XYZ file of N, CA, C and O in Angstrom:
436
model
N -20.985 -52.962 -36.735
C -19.787 -52.906 -37.533
C -18.963 -54.166 -37.293
O -18.956 -54.709 -36.199
N -18.272 -54.610 -38.278
C -17.493 -55.828 -38.174
C -16.266 -55.630 -37.296
O -15.619 -54.580 -37.333
N -15.950 -56.656 -36.564
C -14.741 -56.715 -35.743
C -14.670 -55.603 -34.703
O -13.599 -55.219 -34.283
N -15.800 -55.067 -34.317
C -15.811 -54.070 -33.255
C -16.895 -54.450 -32.267
O -18.076 -54.406 -32.584
N -16.455 -54.818 -31.098
C -17.408 -55.265 -30.100
C -18.166 -54.085 -29.502
O -19.336 -54.178 -29.179
N -17.469 -52.977 -29.341
C -18.071 -51.803 -28.729
C -17.896 -50.595 -29.642
O -16.873 -50.442 -30.291
N -18.888 -49.728 -29.660
C -18.773 -48.473 -30.383
C -18.051 -47.469 -29.503
O -18.223 -47.461 -28.286
N -17.280 -46.611 -30.119
C -16.641 -45.539 -29.374
C -17.383 -44.248 -29.691
O -17.462 -43.834 -30.846
N -17.939 -43.642 -28.687
C -18.682 -42.400 -28.859
C -17.766 -41.220 -28.569
O -16.918 -41.288 -27.684
N -17.959 -40.173 -29.331
C -17.152 -38.976 -29.148
C -18.004 -37.911 -28.495
O -19.147 -37.673 -28.891
N -17.414 -37.240 -27.529
C -18.103 -36.152 -26.857
C -17.968 -34.874 -27.657
O -17.562 -34.883 -28.826
N -18.293 -33.753 -27.041
C -18.207 -32.479 -27.762
C -16.761 -32.097 -28.072
O -15.830 -32.533 -27.407
N -16.617 -31.280 -29.078
C -15.313 -30.781 -29.496
C -15.278 -29.284 -29.225
O -16.184 -28.553 -29.621
N -14.244 -28.823 -28.538
C -14.077 -27.401 -28.239
C -12.969 -26.873 -29.125
O -11.855 -27.400 -29.124
N -13.281 -25.851 -29.910
C -12.292 -25.229 -30.784
C -11.928 -23.883 -30.172
O -12.803 -23.062 -29.906
N -10.636 -23.668 -29.969
C -10.173 -22.490 -29.242
C -9.027 -21.834 -29.993
O -8.399 -22.439 -30.856
N -8.769 -20.576 -29.617
C -7.600 -19.880 -30.145
C -6.595 -19.646 -29.035
O -5.407 -19.834 -29.211
N -7.086 -19.242 -27.878
C -6.216 -19.019 -26.722
C -6.397 -20.187 -25.761
O -7.338 -20.961 -25.862
N -5.508 -20.310 -24.817
C -5.514 -21.446 -23.904
C -6.815 -21.526 -23.112
O -7.335 -20.525 -22.625
N -7.333 -22.736 -22.958
C -8.542 -22.966 -22.166
C -8.260 -24.073 -21.149
O -8.814 -25.153 -21.208
N -7.400 -23.777 -20.223
C -6.955 -24.774 -19.262
C -8.057 -25.218 -18.309
O -8.009 -26.304 -17.761
N -9.077 -24.413 -18.124
C -10.120 -24.753 -17.156
C -11.022 -25.889 -17.629
O -11.733 -26.490 -16.843
N -11.004 -26.233 -18.909
C -11.844 -27.310 -19.423
C -11.099 -28.637 -19.573
O -11.697 -29.630 -19.953
N -9.816 -28.663 -19.258
C -9.014 -29.850 -19.534
C -9.451 -31.072 -18.738
O -9.305 -32.189 -19.199
N -9.962 -30.894 -17.531
C -10.248 -32.028 -16.666
C -11.644 -32.614 -16.867
O -11.997 -33.548 -16.168
N -12.423 -32.094 -17.787
C -13.757 -32.636 -18.032
C -13.624 -33.842 -18.951
O -12.994 -33.784 -20.008
N -14.220 -34.948 -18.524
C -14.092 -36.199 -19.255
C -14.840 -36.144 -20.589
O -15.901 -35.556 -20.693
N -14.297 -36.769 -21.592
C -14.852 -36.980 -22.937
C -14.987 -35.709 -23.771
O -15.720 -35.691 -24.748
N -14.305 -34.637 -23.392
C -14.290 -33.440 -24.238
C -12.954 -33.402 -24.963
O -11.908 -33.572 -24.363
N -13.006 -33.205 -26.271
C -11.787 -33.084 -27.056
C -11.572 -31.629 -27.427
O -12.520 -30.853 -27.535
N -10.301 -31.272 -27.652
C -9.932 -29.899 -27.952
C -9.175 -29.843 -29.262
O -8.476 -30.779 -29.638
N -9.339 -28.725 -29.947
C -8.644 -28.529 -31.217
C -8.349 -27.035 -31.363
O -9.227 -26.195 -31.163
N -7.105 -26.715 -31.693
C -6.741 -25.323 -31.923
C -7.258 -24.893 -33.287
O -7.346 -25.702 -34.222
N -7.606 -23.629 -33.409
C -8.219 -23.119 -34.638
C -7.282 -23.252 -35.839
O -7.714 -23.473 -36.963
N -5.964 -23.167 -35.604
C -5.016 -23.269 -36.714
C -4.813 -24.707 -37.172
O -4.264 -24.930 -38.243
N -5.225 -25.672 -36.371
C -5.040 -27.072 -36.754
C -6.375 -27.790 -36.810
O -6.528 -28.866 -36.241
N -7.351 -27.186 -37.485
C -8.643 -27.840 -37.643
C -8.465 -29.138 -38.423
O -7.717 -29.207 -39.385
N -9.150 -30.162 -38.003
C -8.993 -31.475 -38.587
C -10.373 -32.025 -38.925
O -11.261 -32.041 -38.078
N -10.540 -32.483 -40.132
C -11.832 -33.004 -40.562
C -12.204 -34.266 -39.798
O -13.375 -34.504 -39.519
N -11.225 -35.061 -39.437
C -11.513 -36.277 -38.687
C -11.991 -35.966 -37.273
O -12.690 -36.760 -36.664
N -11.606 -34.819 -36.750
C -12.126 -34.432 -35.439
C -13.490 -33.764 -35.558
O -14.340 -33.923 -34.702
N -13.713 -33.024 -36.644
C -15.010 -32.370 -36.833
C -16.099 -33.373 -37.176
O -17.239 -33.237 -36.746
N -15.764 -34.385 -37.970
C -16.746 -35.396 -38.370
C -16.100 -36.770 -38.268
O -15.647 -37.318 -39.262
N -16.022 -37.340 -37.071
C -15.343 -38.632 -36.926
C -16.103 -39.749 -37.636
O -17.318 -39.853 -37.530
N -15.375 -40.533 -38.394
C -15.996 -41.623 -39.132
C -16.798 -41.166 -40.327
O -17.553 -41.934 -40.909
N -16.674 -39.904 -40.721
C -17.419 -39.387 -41.857
C -18.853 -39.019 -41.540
O -19.628 -38.706 -42.426
N -19.232 -39.053 -40.266
C -20.593 -38.712 -39.871
C -20.638 -37.255 -39.435
O -20.021 -36.877 -38.451
N -21.381 -36.457 -40.188
C -21.488 -35.041 -39.898
C -22.504 -34.847 -38.772
O -23.482 -35.572 -38.680
N -22.270 -33.897 -37.920
C -23.248 -33.593 -36.891
C -22.692 -33.674 -35.490
O -23.431 -33.847 -34.537
N -21.397 -33.533 -35.341
C -20.806 -33.555 -34.012
C -21.064 -32.211 -33.328
O -21.072 -31.165 -33.956
N -21.258 -32.261 -32.022
C -21.490 -31.046 -31.243
C -20.166 -30.315 -31.079
O -19.225 -30.831 -30.484
N -20.065 -29.110 -31.640
C -18.826 -28.344 -31.638
C -19.070 -27.049 -30.885
O -20.033 -26.331 -31.151
N -18.182 -26.750 -29.950
C -18.255 -25.514 -29.176
C -17.122 -24.621 -29.640
O -15.957 -24.997 -29.570
N -17.468 -23.435 -30.099
C -16.482 -22.475 -30.590
C -16.299 -21.391 -29.532
O -17.269 -20.863 -29.011
N -15.060 -21.017 -29.259
C -14.842 -19.835 -28.429
C -15.018 -18.613 -29.318
O -14.934 -18.704 -30.549
N -15.252 -17.485 -28.695
C -15.541 -16.285 -29.478
C -14.330 -15.864 -30.302
O -14.460 -15.489 -31.463
N -13.139 -15.954 -29.743
C -11.944 -15.547 -30.485
C -11.676 -16.475 -31.667
O -11.234 -16.031 -32.724
N -11.956 -17.763 -31.499
C -11.737 -18.685 -32.619
C -12.783 -18.472 -33.714
O -12.481 -18.606 -34.893
N -14.002 -18.142 -33.319
C -15.043 -17.889 -34.312
C -14.730 -16.644 -35.128
O -14.975 -16.595 -36.336
N -14.162 -15.625 -34.489
C -13.791 -14.409 -35.214
C -12.579 -14.635 -36.117
O -12.423 -13.964 -37.129
N -11.718 -15.576 -35.752
C -10.531 -15.835 -36.558
C -10.845 -16.634 -37.818
O -10.043 -16.696 -38.740
N -12.017 -17.236 -37.897
C -12.395 -18.003 -39.089
C -12.358 -17.155 -40.354
O -12.007 -17.643 -41.425
N -12.724 -15.878 -40.235
C -12.721 -15.006 -41.413
C -11.319 -14.811 -41.974
O -11.145 -14.693 -43.182
N -10.320 -14.771 -41.097
C -8.956 -14.600 -41.599
C -8.400 -15.908 -42.162
O -7.595 -15.901 -43.082
N -8.827 -17.045 -41.617
C -8.347 -18.328 -42.132
C -9.012 -18.699 -43.452
O -8.366 -19.189 -44.372
N -10.312 -18.489 -43.537
C -11.075 -18.823 -44.736
C -11.794 -17.566 -45.211
O -12.936 -17.334 -44.847
N -11.141 -16.759 -46.051
C -11.754 -15.490 -46.455
C -12.988 -15.720 -47.311
O -13.109 -16.717 -48.020
N -13.896 -14.761 -47.238
C -15.137 -14.825 -48.004
C -14.829 -14.595 -49.468
O -14.162 -13.638 -49.840
N -15.285 -15.497 -50.312
C -15.093 -15.348 -51.748
C -16.324 -14.683 -52.337
O -17.441 -15.173 -52.187
N -16.101 -13.571 -53.006
C -17.219 -12.845 -53.591
C -17.778 -13.631 -54.774
O -17.049 -14.317 -55.479
N -19.082 -13.549 -54.991
C -19.658 -14.267 -56.137
C -19.115 -13.715 -57.441
O -18.679 -12.565 -57.528
N -19.146 -14.541 -58.459
C -18.623 -14.139 -59.752
C -19.465 -13.027 -60.346
O -20.669 -12.953 -60.123
N -18.810 -12.175 -61.118
C -19.544 -11.078 -61.746
C -20.347 -11.593 -62.928
O -20.294 -12.760 -63.294
N -21.102 -10.721 -63.541
C -22.027 -11.111 -64.608
C -21.306 -11.654 -65.839
O -21.838 -12.461 -66.569
N -20.065 -11.219 -66.081
C -19.340 -11.689 -67.258
C -19.064 -13.185 -67.143
O -19.188 -13.921 -68.106
N -18.680 -13.642 -65.971
C -18.318 -15.048 -65.816
C -19.536 -15.949 -65.731
O -19.421 -17.140 -65.974
N -20.695 -15.422 -65.396
C -21.881 -16.252 -65.304
C -22.321 -16.748 -66.672
O -22.932 -17.790 -66.798
N -21.997 -16.013 -67.734
C -22.401 -16.438 -69.064
C -21.565 -17.619 -69.561
O -21.924 -18.256 -70.533
N -20.451 -17.926 -68.897
C -19.610 -19.039 -69.324
C -20.199 -20.389 -68.931
O -19.796 -21.404 -69.465
N -21.117 -20.412 -67.994
C -21.709 -21.671 -67.569
C -22.700 -22.162 -68.624
O -23.475 -21.401 -69.190
N -22.665 -23.455 -68.881
C -23.545 -24.029 -69.888
C -24.850 -24.454 -69.235
O -24.848 -25.135 -68.227
N -25.935 -24.057 -69.820
C -27.210 -24.573 -69.355
C -27.628 -25.709 -70.291
O -26.973 -26.003 -71.278
N -28.718 -26.353 -69.987
C -29.118 -27.543 -70.733
C -29.447 -27.201 -72.182
O -29.055 -27.915 -73.101
N -30.122 -26.102 -72.423
C -30.487 -25.746 -73.790
C -29.252 -25.408 -74.615
O -29.153 -25.771 -75.783
N -28.320 -24.722 -74.022
C -27.099 -24.365 -74.728
C -26.291 -25.621 -75.025
O -25.703 -25.750 -76.096
N -26.257 -26.579 -74.125
C -25.513 -27.821 -74.322
C -26.116 -28.652 -75.444
O -25.404 -29.224 -76.265
N -27.441 -28.702 -75.519
C -28.094 -29.441 -76.602
C -27.774 -28.843 -77.966
O -27.534 -29.568 -78.930
N -27.764 -27.541 -78.044
C -27.469 -26.924 -79.331
C -26.013 -27.145 -79.729
O -25.710 -27.276 -80.916
N -25.128 -27.222 -78.755
C -23.714 -27.476 -79.070
C -23.532 -28.908 -79.559
O -22.842 -29.164 -80.551
N -24.142 -29.856 -78.883
C -23.980 -31.258 -79.263
C -24.577 -31.537 -80.631
O -24.017 -32.292 -81.430
N -25.686 -30.910 -80.961
C -26.353 -31.155 -82.238
C -25.807 -30.311 -83.380
O -26.270 -30.442 -84.514
N -24.821 -29.481 -83.127
C -24.278 -28.647 -84.196
C -23.462 -29.505 -85.166
O -22.939 -30.560 -84.821
N -23.357 -29.040 -86.392
C -22.669 -29.823 -87.423
C -21.167 -29.904 -87.156
O -20.534 -30.919 -87.455
N -20.561 -28.852 -86.621
C -19.126 -28.887 -86.319
C -18.804 -29.942 -85.269
O -17.797 -30.641 -85.356
N -19.658 -30.073 -84.319
C -19.453 -31.053 -83.257
C -19.686 -32.464 -83.774
O -18.937 -33.389 -83.462
N -20.706 -32.635 -84.596
C -21.054 -33.953 -85.111
C -20.009 -34.484 -86.102
O -19.853 -35.691 -86.244
N -19.276 -33.590 -86.801
C -18.241 -34.026 -87.729
C -17.106 -34.739 -87.011
O -16.523 -35.678 -87.544
N -16.795 -34.302 -85.808
C -15.633 -34.823 -85.093
C -15.947 -36.005 -84.195
O -15.045 -36.544 -83.564
N -17.191 -36.406 -84.144
C -17.564 -37.525 -83.293
C -17.478 -38.817 -84.078
O -17.863 -38.882 -85.240
N -16.986 -39.851 -83.444
C -16.893 -41.169 -84.039
C -18.296 -41.747 -84.195
O -19.118 -41.624 -83.286
N -18.608 -42.388 -85.313
C -19.958 -42.947 -85.478
C -20.174 -44.130 -84.518
O -19.223 -44.798 -84.111
N -21.403 -44.368 -84.182
C -21.740 -45.453 -83.269
C -21.451 -46.797 -83.910
O -21.680 -46.984 -85.114
N -20.923 -47.719 -83.152
C -20.625 -49.045 -83.700
C -21.932 -49.829 -83.847
O -22.786 -49.804 -82.969
N -22.080 -50.522 -84.979
C -23.325 -51.216 -85.246
C -23.281 -52.682 -84.830
O -24.276 -53.295 -84.588
N -22.091 -53.244 -84.783
C -21.978 -54.663 -84.425
C -21.772 -54.792 -82.908
O -20.944 -54.103 -82.324
N -22.561 -55.648 -82.325
C -22.422 -55.923 -80.915
C -21.680 -57.235 -80.732
O -22.005 -58.234 -81.364
N -20.687 -57.214 -79.889
C -19.915 -58.427 -79.639
C -20.559 -59.185 -78.496
O -20.826 -58.630 -77.438
N -20.807 -60.447 -78.753
C -21.361 -61.294 -77.686
C -20.287 -62.276 -77.265
O -19.643 -62.918 -78.089
N -20.112 -62.395 -75.993
C -19.083 -63.288 -75.467
C -19.714 -64.497 -74.854
O -20.710 -64.485 -74.269
């Protein structure tokens, strides 16, 4: 990398809900409270794959912070356009009436 003589390596990240004072003195371990999760701490430099240690209470609290979203029902699935449906829409006469015709002259600079 430019202008960086040395790389800085990040150690494991411990995510907790309750105090974990017994791990504070271990070198190169970072801590993050479950309520203040930070993407830059989870994936420093945009590189996914950091070793993350979750405490049991913080892992159970994830469900309350990020609730499970149920999949859409059958009515809403029909609203998605598939390729065949999109082709028929584009080639329909109503759609073609409102489209600007292609320009025939090419400008050369």
